[in-house]
């Protein structure tokens, strides 16, 4: 795990390096954006010197890495606040959206995968696969628009946008509206907070449900044909116990790997649904930073998403080693 941690740090450095040099390809003058549209040439040049944009790219890179080691992402040229403070304000919205999405993914994908596996080739398996193909083929952005138009605008069953209704927002303490509602609000505040996240979470969950259910189905079908399952059945172990305790449990290693990586994918994919539902998360923040040519904010947002990927992969490796003795005892560790 020490070796894995070192590789994770190396990966983070690689992500930071690639993102920094790619940011230099963004068209436009960052100093002009930071100084304002009505700024004089002298003011623009002063801002360029303040942001160290008058230095060579190599010097800018070394300065960026030095600040990054100390947790300093720089100052946003749009909000004129520290980027780290901006990220702390928007990250909780995305995290609670992703957590709710993961709950939906597990609640739907696990039963579908199990039913399809234990009924291989039969009507239930065919029906489950049809549902998975349809859900995986629906574009996330289009589904978010359709859900918002039909269930929010037309029927009024769910809020249209934002994180809370007018007058229902709890005092901001943790930044997580659901947790703050539980701590300082009523059950009405909690329901209102969850209702604002439900449609975005459903739209975000669709492609991940397909992936996870297929993995569960494939691994359980392989496990059901294994010798230890045949032995358990011959001993008279009840079918429900064979399926859940033996077949499903033996598939958890691959399931945890895919599910763990999906957390990072959800963070990056959240920009699509956050834009539709006007959620103030990291996806919307990244999109706004790109359109406004806020280089430091773009760098920080992408780095945070990359950090989530890397940390998630590391945690997944640890869990896989705990769950699967074959991986734990292998000379090379988790693959």
Coordinates of C-alpha atoms in Angstrom, one line a residue:
X1 CA 0.0 0.0 0.0
X2 CA 3.0 2.3 0.5
X3 CA 3.9 1.6 -3.1
X4 CA 0.3 2.3 -4.2
X5 CA 0.4 5.6 -2.3
X6 CA 3.6 6.7 -4.0
X7 CA 2.1 5.8 -7.4
X8 CA -1.0 7.9 -6.4
X9 CA 1.2 10.9 -5.6
X10 CA 3.1 10.4 -8.9
X11 CA -0.2 10.3 -10.8
X12 CA -1.4 13.5 -9.1
X13 CA 1.8 15.2 -10.2
X14 CA 1.2 14.0 -13.7
X15 CA -2.4 15.3 -13.7
X16 CA -1.3 18.7 -12.4
X17 CA 1.5 19.0 -15.0
X18 CA -0.8 18.0 -17.9
X19 CA -3.6 20.3 -16.8
X20 CA -1.2 23.2 -16.3
X21 CA 0.2 23.0 -19.8
X22 CA -3.2 22.4 -21.4
X23 CA -4.5 25.5 -19.7
X24 CA -2.0 27.5 -21.7
X25 CA -3.8 26.5 -24.8
X26 CA -7.1 28.2 -23.7
X27 CA -7.6 31.2 -26.0
X28 CA -7.8 34.7 -24.6
X29 CA -5.9 37.0 -22.3
X30 CA -6.2 36.0 -18.6
X31 CA -4.8 39.3 -17.5
X32 CA -7.4 41.2 -19.5
X33 CA -10.2 39.1 -17.9
X34 CA -8.8 39.7 -14.4
X35 CA -8.4 43.4 -14.9
X36 CA -11.8 43.9 -16.3
X37 CA -13.3 44.9 -19.7
X38 CA -12.8 48.6 -19.1
X39 CA -9.2 48.4 -17.8
X40 CA -6.5 50.4 -19.4
X41 CA -3.4 48.9 -20.9
X42 CA -1.4 49.9 -17.9
X43 CA -3.8 48.2 -15.6
X44 CA -3.8 45.0 -17.7
X45 CA 0.0 44.9 -17.6
X46 CA 0.0 45.4 -13.8
X47 CA -2.4 42.5 -13.5
X48 CA -0.2 40.4 -15.7
X49 CA 2.7 41.1 -13.5
X50 CA 0.7 40.4 -10.4
X51 CA -0.4 37.0 -11.8
X52 CA 3.2 36.2 -12.9
X53 CA 2.0 35.9 -16.4
X54 CA 4.9 38.0 -17.6
X55 CA 7.3 35.2 -16.7
X56 CA 8.3 32.2 -18.9
X57 CA 6.0 29.2 -18.9
X58 CA 8.6 27.2 -17.0
X59 CA 8.8 29.7 -14.3
X60 CA 5.0 29.8 -14.1
X61 CA 4.9 26.1 -13.9
X62 CA 7.4 25.9 -11.0
X63 CA 5.6 28.7 -9.2
X64 CA 2.3 26.8 -9.7
X65 CA 3.8 23.5 -8.3
X66 CA 5.3 25.3 -5.4
X67 CA 1.9 26.9 -4.5
X68 CA 0.2 23.6 -5.0
X69 CA 2.4 21.8 -2.5
X70 CA 1.2 24.4 0.1
X71 CA -2.4 24.0 -0.9
X72 CA -2.6 27.4 -2.6
X73 CA -4.6 27.2 -5.9
X74 CA -4.3 31.0 -6.5
X75 CA -7.0 33.6 -6.7
X76 CA -10.0 33.5 -9.1
X77 CA -9.8 36.3 -11.7
X78 CA -13.6 36.4 -11.6
X79 CA -14.6 36.2 -8.0
X80 CA -11.3 37.7 -6.7
X81 CA -11.5 35.1 -3.9
X82 CA -9.1 32.3 -3.1
X83 CA -10.0 29.4 -5.4
X84 CA -9.8 27.0 -2.5
X85 CA -12.6 28.9 -0.7
X86 CA -14.7 28.8 -3.9
X87 CA -14.2 25.0 -4.1
X88 CA -15.1 24.5 -0.5
X89 CA -18.4 26.3 -1.2
X90 CA -19.3 24.3 -4.3
X91 CA -17.9 20.8 -3.5
X92 CA -20.5 19.8 -0.9
X93 CA -23.3 20.1 -3.5
X94 CA -21.6 17.8 -5.9
X95 CA -20.6 15.3 -3.2
X96 CA -24.2 14.9 -1.9
X97 CA -25.5 14.7 -5.4
X98 CA -23.0 11.9 -6.1
X99 CA -23.8 10.1 -2.9
X100 CA -27.5 10.1 -3.7
X101 CA -26.7 8.9 -7.2
X102 CA -24.6 6.0 -5.8
X103 CA -27.5 5.0 -3.6
X104 CA -29.8 4.9 -6.6
X105 CA -27.3 3.0 -8.6
X106 CA -26.9 0.3 -6.0
X107 CA -30.7 0.1 -5.3
X108 CA -31.4 -0.5 -9.0
X109 CA -28.3 -2.2 -10.5
X110 CA -27.9 -4.9 -7.8
X111 CA -31.4 -6.4 -8.1
X112 CA -31.3 -6.2 -11.9
X113 CA -27.9 -7.9 -12.1
X114 CA -28.8 -10.6 -9.6
X115 CA -32.2 -11.4 -11.2
X116 CA -30.6 -11.5 -14.7
X117 CA -27.8 -13.9 -13.4
X118 CA -30.0 -16.4 -11.6
X119 CA -32.4 -16.5 -14.6
X120 CA -29.8 -16.7 -17.3
X121 CA -31.5 -17.1 -20.7
X122 CA -35.0 -16.9 -19.4
X123 CA -37.6 -14.1 -19.7
X124 CA -36.4 -12.3 -16.6
X125 CA -32.8 -12.2 -17.9
X126 CA -34.0 -10.9 -21.3
X127 CA -36.2 -8.2 -19.7
X128 CA -33.4 -7.0 -17.4
X129 CA -31.0 -6.8 -20.3
X130 CA -33.5 -4.8 -22.4
X131 CA -33.9 -2.4 -19.5
X132 CA -30.1 -2.0 -19.2
X133 CA -29.6 -1.4 -22.9
X134 CA -32.3 1.3 -22.9
X135 CA -31.0 3.0 -19.8
X136 CA -27.5 2.9 -21.0
X137 CA -28.4 4.4 -24.4
X138 CA -30.2 7.4 -23.1
X139 CA -27.9 10.5 -23.2
X140 CA -27.5 11.9 -19.7
X141 CA -27.9 15.6 -20.7
X142 CA -31.1 14.9 -22.7
X143 CA -32.6 12.8 -19.9
X144 CA -31.9 15.6 -17.4
X145 CA -33.7 18.1 -19.7
X146 CA -36.7 15.8 -20.2
X147 CA -37.0 15.1 -16.4
X148 CA -36.9 18.8 -15.6
X149 CA -39.4 19.7 -18.4
X150 CA -41.9 16.9 -17.6
X151 CA -41.7 16.4 -13.8
X152 CA -40.8 19.9 -12.8
X153 CA -42.2 22.4 -15.3
X154 CA -45.2 20.5 -16.5
X155 CA -46.4 18.5 -13.5
X156 CA -44.7 20.5 -10.7
X157 CA -43.8 17.3 -8.7
X158 CA -40.2 18.4 -8.2
X159 CA -38.3 21.7 -7.8
X160 CA -37.1 23.2 -11.0
X161 CA -33.6 24.2 -10.0
X162 CA -31.3 25.1 -7.1
X163 CA -30.6 23.3 -3.8
X164 CA -33.5 24.7 -1.7
X165 CA -36.8 26.4 -2.1
X166 CA -37.3 30.0 -1.1
X167 CA -37.4 30.2 2.7
X168 CA -36.4 26.6 3.1
X169 CA -32.6 26.9 3.1
X170 CA -31.1 25.8 6.5
X171 CA -28.2 27.8 8.1
X172 CA -25.0 26.9 6.3
X173 CA -22.7 25.0 8.6
X174 CA -21.3 22.0 6.7
X175 CA -22.3 23.1 3.2
X176 CA -24.2 19.9 2.8
X177 CA -27.8 21.0 2.6
X178 CA -29.2 17.7 3.6
X179 CA -27.0 17.4 6.7
X180 CA -27.6 21.1 7.6
X181 CA -31.4 20.4 7.3
X182 CA -31.1 17.5 9.7
X183 CA -29.1 19.5 12.2
X184 CA -30.9 22.8 12.2
X185 CA -34.1 22.4 10.3
X186 CA -37.3 20.4 10.3
X187 CA -38.3 17.3 8.3
X188 CA -39.8 19.7 5.7
X189 CA -36.3 21.2 5.2
X190 CA -34.8 17.7 4.7
X191 CA -37.5 16.6 2.2
X192 CA -37.0 19.9 0.3
X193 CA -33.2 19.4 0.1
X194 CA -33.5 15.8 -1.1
X195 CA -36.2 16.7 -3.6
X196 CA -33.9 19.3 -5.2
X197 CA -31.3 16.5 -5.7
X198 CA -33.5 13.6 -6.7
X199 CA -34.1 14.4 -10.4
X200 CA -30.4 15.3 -11.0
X201 CA -29.3 12.1 -9.3
X202 CA -31.7 10.0 -11.4
X203 CA -30.4 11.5 -14.6
X204 CA -26.8 11.1 -13.5
X205 CA -27.3 7.5 -12.4
X206 CA -28.6 6.0 -15.7
X207 CA -25.3 5.1 -17.4
X208 CA -23.7 3.8 -14.2
X209 CA -26.7 1.6 -13.5
X210 CA -26.1 -0.2 -16.8
X211 CA -22.4 -0.7 -16.1
X212 CA -22.7 -2.0 -12.6
X213 CA -25.6 -4.3 -13.4
X214 CA -23.8 -5.9 -16.3
X215 CA -20.7 -6.5 -14.1
X216 CA -22.8 -8.1 -11.4
X217 CA -24.6 -10.2 -13.9
X218 CA -21.4 -11.4 -15.6
X219 CA -19.5 -12.2 -12.4
X220 CA -22.5 -13.9 -10.8
X221 CA -23.1 -16.1 -13.9
X222 CA -19.4 -17.2 -13.7
X223 CA -19.7 -17.8 -10.0
X224 CA -22.9 -19.8 -10.3
X225 CA -21.1 -22.3 -12.5
X226 CA -18.2 -22.7 -10.1
X227 CA -17.4 -25.9 -8.2
X228 CA -18.1 -24.4 -4.7
X229 CA -21.6 -23.4 -5.8
X230 CA -22.2 -26.9 -7.1
X231 CA -21.0 -28.3 -3.8
X232 CA -23.2 -25.9 -1.8
X233 CA -26.3 -26.9 -3.8
X234 CA -25.5 -30.6 -3.4
X235 CA -25.4 -30.2 0.4
X236 CA -28.9 -28.8 0.3
X237 CA -28.0 -25.1 1.0
X238 CA -31.1 -23.0 0.3
X239 CA -31.0 -21.3 -3.1
X240 CA -31.4 -17.8 -1.6
X241 CA -28.4 -18.4 0.6
X242 CA -26.4 -19.8 -2.3
X243 CA -27.1 -16.8 -4.5
X244 CA -26.6 -14.0 -1.9
X245 CA -24.0 -15.4 0.5
X246 CA -21.8 -17.4 -2.0
X247 CA -22.3 -16.3 -5.6
X248 CA -22.9 -12.6 -4.9
X249 CA -20.2 -12.4 -2.2
X250 CA -17.6 -13.9 -4.6
X251 CA -18.4 -11.2 -7.1
X252 CA -17.9 -8.3 -4.7
X253 CA -14.3 -7.8 -5.6
X254 CA -15.0 -6.8 -9.2
X255 CA -18.2 -4.9 -8.1
X256 CA -16.3 -2.8 -5.6
X257 CA -13.6 -2.0 -8.2
X258 CA -16.2 -0.7 -10.7
X259 CA -18.3 0.9 -8.1
X260 CA -15.3 2.7 -6.6
X261 CA -14.2 4.1 -10.0
X262 CA -17.7 5.2 -10.7
X263 CA -17.5 7.7 -7.9
X264 CA -14.8 9.6 -9.7
X265 CA -16.7 9.4 -13.0
X266 CA -19.8 10.7 -11.4
X267 CA -17.9 13.8 -10.1
X268 CA -16.7 14.6 -13.6
X269 CA -20.0 13.8 -15.3
X270 CA -21.9 16.0 -12.8
X271 CA -21.2 19.1 -14.9
X272 CA -23.9 17.9 -17.3
X273 CA -26.8 17.7 -14.9
X274 CA -25.6 20.5 -12.7
X275 CA -25.8 22.9 -15.7
X276 CA -29.4 21.7 -16.4
X277 CA -30.7 22.0 -12.8
X278 CA -28.6 25.1 -11.9
X279 CA -26.9 23.3 -9.0
X280 CA -24.0 25.2 -7.6
X281 CA -21.6 22.3 -7.7
X282 CA -18.0 21.8 -8.9
X283 CA -19.3 20.9 -12.4
X284 CA -21.1 24.2 -12.8
X285 CA -18.0 25.9 -11.3
X286 CA -15.7 24.3 -13.8
X287 CA -18.0 25.1 -16.7
X288 CA -18.3 28.8 -15.6
X289 CA -14.5 29.0 -15.1
X290 CA -13.8 27.7 -18.6
X291 CA -16.2 30.1 -20.3
X292 CA -14.8 33.1 -18.3
X293 CA -11.2 32.0 -18.9
X294 CA -10.5 31.8 -15.2
X295 CA -7.3 29.7 -15.5
X296 CA -6.6 29.2 -11.8
X297 CA -10.1 28.1 -11.1
X298 CA -10.0 25.6 -14.1
X299 CA -6.7 24.2 -12.8
X300 CA -8.0 23.8 -9.3
X301 CA -11.3 22.2 -10.3
X302 CA -9.7 19.7 -12.6
X303 CA -7.1 18.8 -10.0
X304 CA -9.8 18.2 -7.4
X305 CA -11.6 15.8 -9.8
X306 CA -8.3 14.1 -10.6
X307 CA -7.6 13.8 -6.9
X308 CA -11.0 12.2 -6.3
X309 CA -10.1 9.6 -9.1
X310 CA -6.8 8.8 -7.6
X311 CA -7.9 8.6 -3.9
X312 CA -10.9 6.5 -5.0
X313 CA -8.7 4.1 -6.9
X314 CA -6.4 3.8 -3.8
X315 CA -9.3 3.1 -1.5
X316 CA -10.7 0.6 -4.0
X317 CA -7.4 -1.3 -4.0
X318 CA -7.5 -1.5 -0.2
X319 CA -11.1 -2.8 -0.2
X320 CA -10.4 -5.3 -2.9
X321 CA -7.5 -6.7 -0.9
X322 CA -9.7 -7.1 2.1
X323 CA -12.6 -8.7 0.2
X324 CA -10.7 -11.0 -2.1
X325 CA -8.1 -13.4 -0.7
X326 CA -6.8 -14.1 -4.3
X327 CA -5.8 -10.5 -4.7
X328 CA -4.5 -10.2 -1.1
X329 CA -2.2 -13.2 -1.6
X330 CA -1.1 -12.4 -5.1
X331 CA 2.6 -11.3 -5.4
X332 CA 1.7 -8.2 -7.3
X333 CA -1.3 -7.1 -5.2
X334 CA -4.4 -5.7 -6.8
X335 CA -4.3 -5.3 -10.6

